[in-house]
Amino acid sequence: MRPTGKLHLGHLTGALENWVAMQGEYQNYHLIADYHALTTNPDTTNIYENSIDMLIDWLAAGLDPEKSPMFRQSKIKEHTELHLIFSMLITAARLERNPTLKEQIRDLAMDNVVYGHLGYPVLQAADILLYKGDVVPVGEDQLPHIEITREIARRFNSQYSVVFPEPEGKITKFARLPGLDGKRMSKSVGNTILLSDTPEAIIKKLRTAVTDPQKVRKGDPGRPDICLVFAYHNKFNHSEVPEIREGCESGKLGCVDCKMNCAKRIIEALAPNREKRAYYEAHMDEVKNILENGEQRARTIAEQTMTEVHEAMKLG
Ligand code: AMP
């Protein structure tokens, strides 16, 4: 994940929850992709604070630093070296066809793309393959990047010798959570509910959520399948979904009541998260040690992989 600020519900449902669920079953590596954050904004004024905030969000969600190293991309030099090697194994035309890039250009109304942004999936391939990742738990927008990673791994293995696995993406049921305006939840769009939002902030944000435009007042029948609040109920209030659907469609349930019930469920779901966050915010030394320890562990693996890469390429 890129350290672009505090994490939101989309990060949780699309990726973070999967990471927590997988940590007993797999050896996980969690990357704070600080170089990737520069692809859309070169300003590094808050990069350290943002990285720490994100790490706290991860720990609050239940990631276990003993099991899974957590580290900054910029602190493991091998990422940039492998990126350079991989950039020779993919054409510019292939990267220009990347649908996630096209979506970002549209959503952020970008009139120009820097060279590093075009190459984002190549750096991401290095991030994954340096640790020989074979499963990559991501949101839906990232699947095209995993496909590029597979192509690069195949190309390297056939050009030199077999070093890398061909990783698979692993998505959750909520791999594209809508934001408060109905578009994909995203910090850059400004339609988020943050994992660190207070209960009051969550209630206030839910009040402004866009619902079915045809349902103007209580009594009007609504269309839950196009309503983002219903999508949140599906995720955070699963047991009440049949009666909410019925209430919405018949008009008996008004949007205000429906939203407040939804806010309550989201607040409940985030309660354990809030407690852990408070602990880590009061123990910043522990947080910094987790990062240092993660960086040491990641560096050892990254160095081993690069030795294999150099041998395969006869650069040894
Ligand atoms: P990013 O902030 O772009 O670095 O995203 C980090 C991870 O969160 C990626 O795996 C994304 O696919 C996932 N993600 C971000 N926003 C959403 C969303 N609205 N719904 C589901 N997954 C998301």
Tab-separated table of C-alpha atoms and ligand atoms in Angstrom:
chain	number	residue	atom	x	y	z
A	1	MET	CA	0.000	0.000	0.000
A	2	ARG	CA	1.090	3.546	-0.719
A	3	PRO	CA	1.487	5.829	2.319
A	4	THR	CA	-0.777	8.569	1.014
A	5	GLY	CA	-2.500	9.219	4.352
A	6	LYS	CA	-4.781	7.408	6.732
A	7	LEU	CA	-6.426	4.249	5.409
A	8	HIS	CA	-10.122	3.993	4.574
A	9	LEU	CA	-12.775	1.275	4.558
A	10	GLY	CA	-11.921	0.324	0.949
A	11	HIS	CA	-8.365	-0.559	2.005
A	12	LEU	CA	-9.796	-2.690	4.783
A	13	THR	CA	-12.375	-4.613	2.756
A	14	GLY	CA	-10.265	-4.846	-0.405
A	15	ALA	CA	-6.922	-5.896	1.030
A	16	LEU	CA	-6.148	-5.477	4.714
A	17	GLU	CA	-8.768	-7.942	5.971
A	18	ASN	CA	-7.345	-10.564	3.659
A	19	TRP	CA	-3.838	-9.909	4.932
A	20	VAL	CA	-4.962	-10.455	8.515
A	21	ALA	CA	-6.859	-13.640	7.571
A	22	MET	CA	-3.868	-15.024	5.656
A	23	GLN	CA	-1.163	-14.385	8.214
A	24	GLY	CA	-1.494	-17.760	9.935
A	25	GLU	CA	-1.456	-19.661	6.665
A	26	TYR	CA	1.228	-17.831	4.656
A	27	GLN	CA	4.522	-16.048	5.247
A	28	ASN	CA	3.375	-12.487	4.518
A	29	TYR	CA	5.425	-9.411	3.603
A	30	HIS	CA	3.858	-5.967	3.925
A	31	LEU	CA	5.329	-3.146	1.935
A	32	ILE	CA	4.920	0.558	2.671
A	33	ALA	CA	5.257	1.614	-0.949
A	34	ASP	CA	6.731	5.076	-0.378
A	35	TYR	CA	8.351	5.323	-3.822
A	36	HIS	CA	5.023	4.399	-5.393
A	37	ALA	CA	3.397	7.310	-3.545
A	38	LEU	CA	5.555	9.662	-5.660
A	39	THR	CA	3.993	8.523	-8.933
A	40	THR	CA	1.012	10.843	-8.497
A	41	ASN	CA	2.608	13.441	-6.180
A	42	PRO	CA	6.351	14.140	-5.764
A	43	ASP	CA	5.808	16.059	-2.482
A	44	THR	CA	7.530	14.146	0.345
A	45	THR	CA	6.882	16.642	3.177
A	46	ASN	CA	4.676	14.213	5.131
A	47	ILE	CA	5.954	10.902	3.798
A	48	TYR	CA	7.407	9.700	7.100
A	49	GLU	CA	4.324	10.662	9.144
A	50	ASN	CA	2.078	9.080	6.517
A	51	SER	CA	4.128	5.867	6.602
A	52	ILE	CA	3.852	5.676	10.389
A	53	ASP	CA	0.108	6.443	10.258
A	54	MET	CA	-0.371	3.617	7.779
A	55	LEU	CA	1.691	1.206	9.836
A	56	ILE	CA	-0.501	2.016	12.853
A	57	ASP	CA	-3.599	1.409	10.710
A	58	TRP	CA	-2.198	-2.037	9.790
A	59	LEU	CA	-1.372	-2.935	13.372
A	60	ALA	CA	-4.778	-1.681	14.550
A	61	ALA	CA	-6.457	-3.930	11.976
A	62	GLY	CA	-4.711	-6.947	13.505
A	63	LEU	CA	-1.485	-7.546	11.547
A	64	ASP	CA	1.061	-9.322	13.709
A	65	PRO	CA	4.605	-7.911	13.363
A	66	GLU	CA	6.141	-11.103	14.786
A	67	LYS	CA	4.710	-13.119	11.909
A	68	SER	CA	4.899	-10.632	9.056
A	69	PRO	CA	7.686	-8.137	8.332
A	70	MET	CA	6.433	-4.585	7.601
A	71	PHE	CA	8.885	-2.296	5.871
A	72	ARG	CA	9.449	0.762	3.687
A	73	GLN	CA	10.265	0.261	0.028
A	74	SER	CA	12.845	3.088	0.054
A	75	LYS	CA	14.861	1.318	2.759
A	76	ILE	CA	15.450	-1.840	0.702
A	77	LYS	CA	17.623	-0.764	-2.239
A	78	GLU	CA	17.056	-4.025	-4.097
A	79	HIS	CA	13.552	-2.876	-5.141
A	80	THR	CA	15.001	-0.183	-7.378
A	81	GLU	CA	17.678	-2.484	-8.788
A	82	LEU	CA	15.219	-5.221	-9.719
A	83	HIS	CA	12.877	-2.577	-11.149
A	84	LEU	CA	15.627	-1.473	-13.511
A	85	ILE	CA	16.297	-5.021	-14.694
A	86	PHE	CA	12.567	-5.714	-15.156
A	87	SER	CA	12.086	-2.483	-17.107
A	88	MET	CA	14.097	-4.094	-19.938
A	89	LEU	CA	11.668	-7.016	-20.114
A	90	ILE	CA	8.413	-5.196	-20.942
A	91	THR	CA	7.473	-2.798	-23.722
A	92	ALA	CA	6.240	0.764	-23.237
A	93	ALA	CA	3.198	-0.111	-25.397
A	94	ARG	CA	2.202	-2.893	-22.969
A	95	LEU	CA	2.359	-0.469	-20.042
A	96	GLU	CA	0.337	2.147	-21.922
A	97	ARG	CA	-2.487	-0.387	-22.303
A	98	ASN	CA	-2.783	-0.829	-18.495
A	99	PRO	CA	-6.490	-0.198	-17.629
A	100	THR	CA	-5.692	0.883	-14.033
A	101	LEU	CA	-3.469	3.659	-15.359
A	102	LYS	CA	-6.231	4.775	-17.717
A	103	GLU	CA	-8.719	4.858	-14.825
A	104	GLN	CA	-6.330	6.924	-12.665
A	105	ILE	CA	-5.759	9.406	-15.485
A	106	ARG	CA	-9.525	9.796	-15.816
A	107	ASP	CA	-10.329	9.981	-12.068
A	108	LEU	CA	-7.528	12.401	-11.235
A	109	ALA	CA	-8.099	14.413	-14.443
A	110	MET	CA	-4.360	14.141	-15.184
A	111	ASP	CA	-3.197	15.806	-18.373
A	112	ASN	CA	0.281	14.323	-18.174
A	113	VAL	CA	1.785	11.109	-16.806
A	114	VAL	CA	5.352	10.947	-15.468
A	115	TYR	CA	7.669	8.177	-16.674
A	116	GLY	CA	7.660	6.586	-13.191
A	117	HIS	CA	3.860	6.382	-13.162
A	118	LEU	CA	3.840	4.510	-16.466
A	119	GLY	CA	6.405	2.159	-14.931
A	120	TYR	CA	4.457	1.719	-11.662
A	121	PRO	CA	3.525	-1.924	-12.411
A	122	VAL	CA	7.177	-2.726	-13.163
A	123	LEU	CA	8.254	-1.481	-9.739
A	124	GLN	CA	5.320	-3.398	-8.289
A	125	ALA	CA	6.537	-6.564	-10.036
A	126	ALA	CA	9.897	-6.028	-8.326
A	127	ASP	CA	8.134	-5.499	-4.968
A	128	ILE	CA	6.331	-8.821	-5.307
A	129	LEU	CA	9.020	-10.964	-6.904
A	130	LEU	CA	11.870	-9.847	-4.665
A	131	TYR	CA	10.123	-11.878	-1.955
A	132	LYS	CA	9.065	-14.561	-4.458
A	133	GLY	CA	5.446	-13.785	-3.605
A	134	ASP	CA	3.119	-16.387	-5.049
A	135	VAL	CA	-0.155	-14.947	-3.721
A	136	VAL	CA	-0.906	-11.211	-3.778
A	137	PRO	CA	-3.997	-10.119	-1.825
A	138	VAL	CA	-5.198	-6.891	-3.492
A	139	GLY	CA	-8.276	-4.926	-4.540
A	140	GLU	CA	-9.772	-5.375	-7.999
A	141	ASP	CA	-7.934	-2.390	-9.540
A	142	GLN	CA	-4.622	-4.142	-8.944
A	143	LEU	CA	-5.351	-7.319	-10.920
A	144	PRO	CA	-3.994	-5.900	-14.200
A	145	HIS	CA	-0.731	-5.206	-12.360
A	146	ILE	CA	-0.513	-8.792	-11.145
A	147	GLU	CA	-0.946	-9.892	-14.764
A	148	ILE	CA	2.011	-7.671	-15.753
A	149	THR	CA	4.028	-9.179	-12.869
A	150	ARG	CA	3.295	-12.674	-14.227
A	151	GLU	CA	4.412	-11.647	-17.702
A	152	ILE	CA	7.660	-10.176	-16.364
A	153	ALA	CA	8.372	-13.287	-14.244
A	154	ARG	CA	7.792	-15.517	-17.289
A	155	ARG	CA	9.986	-13.336	-19.452
A	156	PHE	CA	12.838	-13.303	-16.905
A	157	ASN	CA	12.645	-17.069	-16.316
A	158	SER	CA	12.761	-17.852	-20.034
A	159	GLN	CA	15.422	-15.259	-20.891
A	160	TYR	CA	17.815	-16.230	-18.055
A	161	SER	CA	16.896	-19.120	-15.744
A	162	VAL	CA	13.990	-19.906	-13.458
A	163	VAL	CA	14.169	-17.679	-10.383
A	164	PHE	CA	10.632	-16.359	-9.917
A	165	PRO	CA	7.163	-17.822	-9.292
A	166	GLU	CA	4.199	-16.545	-11.355
A	167	PRO	CA	2.054	-14.960	-8.654
A	168	GLU	CA	-1.737	-15.098	-8.444
A	169	GLY	CA	-3.922	-12.194	-7.278
A	170	LYS	CA	-6.313	-12.913	-4.426
A	171	ILE	CA	-9.324	-10.644	-4.141
A	172	THR	CA	-12.003	-10.378	-1.481
A	173	LYS	CA	-15.782	-10.286	-1.898
A	174	PHE	CA	-15.581	-6.491	-1.459
A	175	ALA	CA	-12.723	-5.802	-3.845
A	176	ARG	CA	-14.213	-2.516	-5.035
A	177	LEU	CA	-15.951	-0.725	-2.165
A	178	PRO	CA	-17.873	2.405	-3.213
A	179	GLY	CA	-17.228	5.732	-1.507
A	180	LEU	CA	-19.809	8.167	-0.123
A	181	ASP	CA	-20.541	9.498	-3.623
A	182	GLY	CA	-20.953	6.041	-5.191
A	183	LYS	CA	-17.590	6.098	-7.075
A	184	ARG	CA	-14.805	3.728	-5.932
A	185	MET	CA	-13.730	4.789	-2.424
A	186	SER	CA	-10.447	6.632	-2.820
A	187	LYS	CA	-8.472	9.245	-0.908
A	188	SER	CA	-7.807	11.247	-4.058
A	189	VAL	CA	-11.538	11.461	-4.819
A	190	GLY	CA	-12.306	12.552	-1.206
A	191	ASN	CA	-15.229	10.164	-0.625
A	192	THR	CA	-13.817	8.060	2.203
A	193	ILE	CA	-14.677	6.784	5.663
A	194	LEU	CA	-11.341	6.410	7.471
A	195	LEU	CA	-10.478	3.498	9.750
A	196	SER	CA	-9.423	6.144	12.277
A	197	ASP	CA	-12.600	8.269	12.013
A	198	THR	CA	-14.370	8.903	15.327
A	199	PRO	CA	-17.935	7.553	15.749
A	200	GLU	CA	-19.215	11.148	15.409
A	201	ALA	CA	-17.336	11.625	12.128
A	202	ILE	CA	-18.702	8.341	10.763
A	203	ILE	CA	-22.283	9.387	11.548
A	204	LYS	CA	-21.738	12.801	9.951
A	205	LYS	CA	-20.213	11.275	6.808
A	206	LEU	CA	-22.958	8.667	6.443
A	207	ARG	CA	-25.560	11.486	6.569
A	208	THR	CA	-24.054	12.958	3.391
A	209	ALA	CA	-23.931	9.605	1.538
A	210	VAL	CA	-25.608	9.555	-1.858
A	211	THR	CA	-28.545	7.088	-2.098
A	212	ASP	CA	-30.970	6.144	-4.854
A	213	PRO	CA	-31.936	9.511	-6.466
A	214	GLN	CA	-35.461	8.164	-7.146
A	215	LYS	CA	-36.075	7.664	-3.412
A	216	VAL	CA	-36.667	11.231	-2.297
A	217	ARG	CA	-38.671	10.658	0.892
A	218	LYS	CA	-39.712	7.819	3.193
A	219	GLY	CA	-42.491	5.881	1.440
A	220	ASP	CA	-40.840	6.081	-1.991
A	221	PRO	CA	-39.656	2.637	-3.135
A	222	GLY	CA	-35.838	2.414	-3.431
A	223	ARG	CA	-33.369	0.294	-5.458
A	224	PRO	CA	-30.911	-1.197	-2.949
A	225	ASP	CA	-28.675	-2.686	-5.618
A	226	ILE	CA	-27.606	0.746	-6.830
A	227	CYS	CA	-27.271	2.212	-3.313
A	228	LEU	CA	-23.852	2.448	-1.680
A	229	VAL	CA	-25.362	2.393	1.830
A	230	PHE	CA	-26.817	-1.006	0.967
A	231	ALA	CA	-23.328	-2.113	-0.156
A	232	TYR	CA	-22.057	-1.127	3.309
A	233	HIS	CA	-24.915	-3.074	4.974
A	234	ASN	CA	-23.894	-6.086	2.912
A	235	LYS	CA	-20.428	-5.876	4.334
A	236	PHE	CA	-20.949	-4.631	7.894
A	237	ASN	CA	-24.507	-5.709	8.706
A	238	HIS	CA	-24.968	-8.910	6.800
A	239	SER	CA	-27.651	-10.471	9.028
A	240	GLU	CA	-30.123	-7.596	8.472
A	241	VAL	CA	-29.700	-7.459	4.689
A	242	PRO	CA	-33.003	-9.260	3.764
A	243	GLU	CA	-35.157	-6.958	5.901
A	244	ILE	CA	-33.290	-3.825	4.755
A	245	ARG	CA	-33.829	-4.853	1.135
A	246	GLU	CA	-37.519	-5.437	1.766
A	247	GLY	CA	-37.905	-2.154	3.714
A	248	CYS	CA	-36.105	-0.147	1.024
A	249	GLU	CA	-37.941	-1.695	-1.917
A	250	SER	CA	-41.371	-1.308	-0.276
A	251	GLY	CA	-40.611	2.239	0.878
A	252	LYS	CA	-41.245	1.425	4.567
A	253	LEU	CA	-37.602	2.128	5.457
A	254	GLY	CA	-36.437	5.722	5.025
A	255	CYS	CA	-32.870	6.589	3.981
A	256	VAL	CA	-32.072	8.500	7.183
A	257	ASP	CA	-32.923	5.526	9.444
A	258	CYS	CA	-31.135	3.168	7.093
A	259	LYS	CA	-27.992	5.343	7.124
A	260	MET	CA	-27.948	5.686	10.918
A	261	ASN	CA	-28.273	1.924	11.355
A	262	CYS	CA	-25.424	1.497	8.898
A	263	ALA	CA	-23.247	4.033	10.753
A	264	LYS	CA	-23.866	2.111	13.982
A	265	ARG	CA	-22.683	-1.168	12.394
A	266	ILE	CA	-19.556	0.398	10.929
A	267	ILE	CA	-18.728	1.984	14.293
A	268	GLU	CA	-19.165	-1.433	15.980
A	269	ALA	CA	-16.984	-3.164	13.395
A	270	LEU	CA	-14.194	-0.635	13.924
A	271	ALA	CA	-14.322	-0.708	17.742
A	272	PRO	CA	-11.451	-3.235	18.251
A	273	ASN	CA	-9.460	-1.273	15.717
A	274	ARG	CA	-9.880	1.952	17.720
A	275	GLU	CA	-8.613	0.306	20.897
A	276	LYS	CA	-5.467	-1.071	19.259
A	277	ARG	CA	-4.795	2.255	17.543
A	278	ALA	CA	-4.917	4.069	20.883
A	279	TYR	CA	-2.377	1.570	22.266
A	280	TYR	CA	0.108	2.020	19.410
A	281	GLU	CA	-0.292	5.803	19.337
A	282	ALA	CA	0.775	5.797	22.978
A	283	HIS	CA	3.748	3.467	22.236
A	284	MET	CA	5.508	5.082	19.283
A	285	ASP	CA	8.877	3.516	20.183
A	286	GLU	CA	7.326	0.094	19.719
A	287	VAL	CA	5.988	1.153	16.303
A	288	LYS	CA	9.431	2.355	15.197
A	289	ASN	CA	11.041	-0.893	16.399
A	290	ILE	CA	8.514	-2.901	14.393
A	291	LEU	CA	9.554	-0.991	11.281
A	292	GLU	CA	13.287	-1.413	11.916
A	293	ASN	CA	12.912	-5.105	12.606
A	294	GLY	CA	10.736	-5.583	9.494
A	295	GLU	CA	13.299	-3.766	7.360
A	296	GLN	CA	16.114	-6.003	8.568
A	297	ARG	CA	14.145	-9.158	7.843
A	298	ALA	CA	13.032	-7.960	4.409
A	299	ARG	CA	16.557	-6.878	3.478
A	300	THR	CA	17.945	-10.365	4.149
A	301	ILE	CA	15.435	-11.959	1.747
A	302	ALA	CA	15.875	-9.226	-0.870
A	303	GLU	CA	19.673	-9.652	-0.866
A	304	GLN	CA	19.340	-13.420	-1.317
A	305	THR	CA	17.010	-12.990	-4.280
A	306	MET	CA	19.308	-10.449	-5.950
A	307	THR	CA	22.236	-12.855	-5.626
A	308	GLU	CA	20.150	-15.422	-7.529
A	309	VAL	CA	19.179	-12.796	-10.108
A	310	HIS	CA	22.818	-11.842	-10.698
A	311	GLU	CA	23.801	-15.485	-11.043
A	312	ALA	CA	20.977	-16.157	-13.495
A	313	MET	CA	22.041	-13.123	-15.552
A	314	LYS	CA	25.738	-14.041	-15.389
A	315	LEU	CA	26.443	-10.762	-13.583
A	316	GLY	CA	27.909	-12.608	-10.620
B	1	AMP	P1	-3.462	2.044	-2.698
B	1	AMP	O1	-3.952	3.046	-1.732
B	1	AMP	O2	-3.843	2.413	-4.102
B	1	AMP	O3	-2.002	1.772	-2.527
B	1	AMP	O4	-4.267	0.689	-2.426
B	1	AMP	C1	-3.869	-0.276	-1.487
B	1	AMP	C2	-4.735	-1.514	-1.613
B	1	AMP	O5	-6.095	-1.243	-1.217
B	1	AMP	C3	-4.810	-2.094	-3.027
B	1	AMP	O6	-4.795	-3.497	-2.947
B	1	AMP	C4	-6.135	-1.600	-3.519
B	1	AMP	O7	-6.692	-2.444	-4.512
B	1	AMP	C5	-6.998	-1.635	-2.244
B	1	AMP	N1	-8.095	-0.647	-2.333
B	1	AMP	C6	-7.972	0.713	-2.355
B	1	AMP	N2	-9.198	1.292	-2.456
B	1	AMP	C7	-10.110	0.283	-2.500
B	1	AMP	C8	-11.554	0.230	-2.602
B	1	AMP	N3	-12.302	1.336	-2.695
B	1	AMP	N4	-12.152	-0.993	-2.602
B	1	AMP	C9	-11.401	-2.126	-2.497
B	1	AMP	N5	-10.056	-2.139	-2.409
B	1	AMP	C10	-9.407	-0.966	-2.407
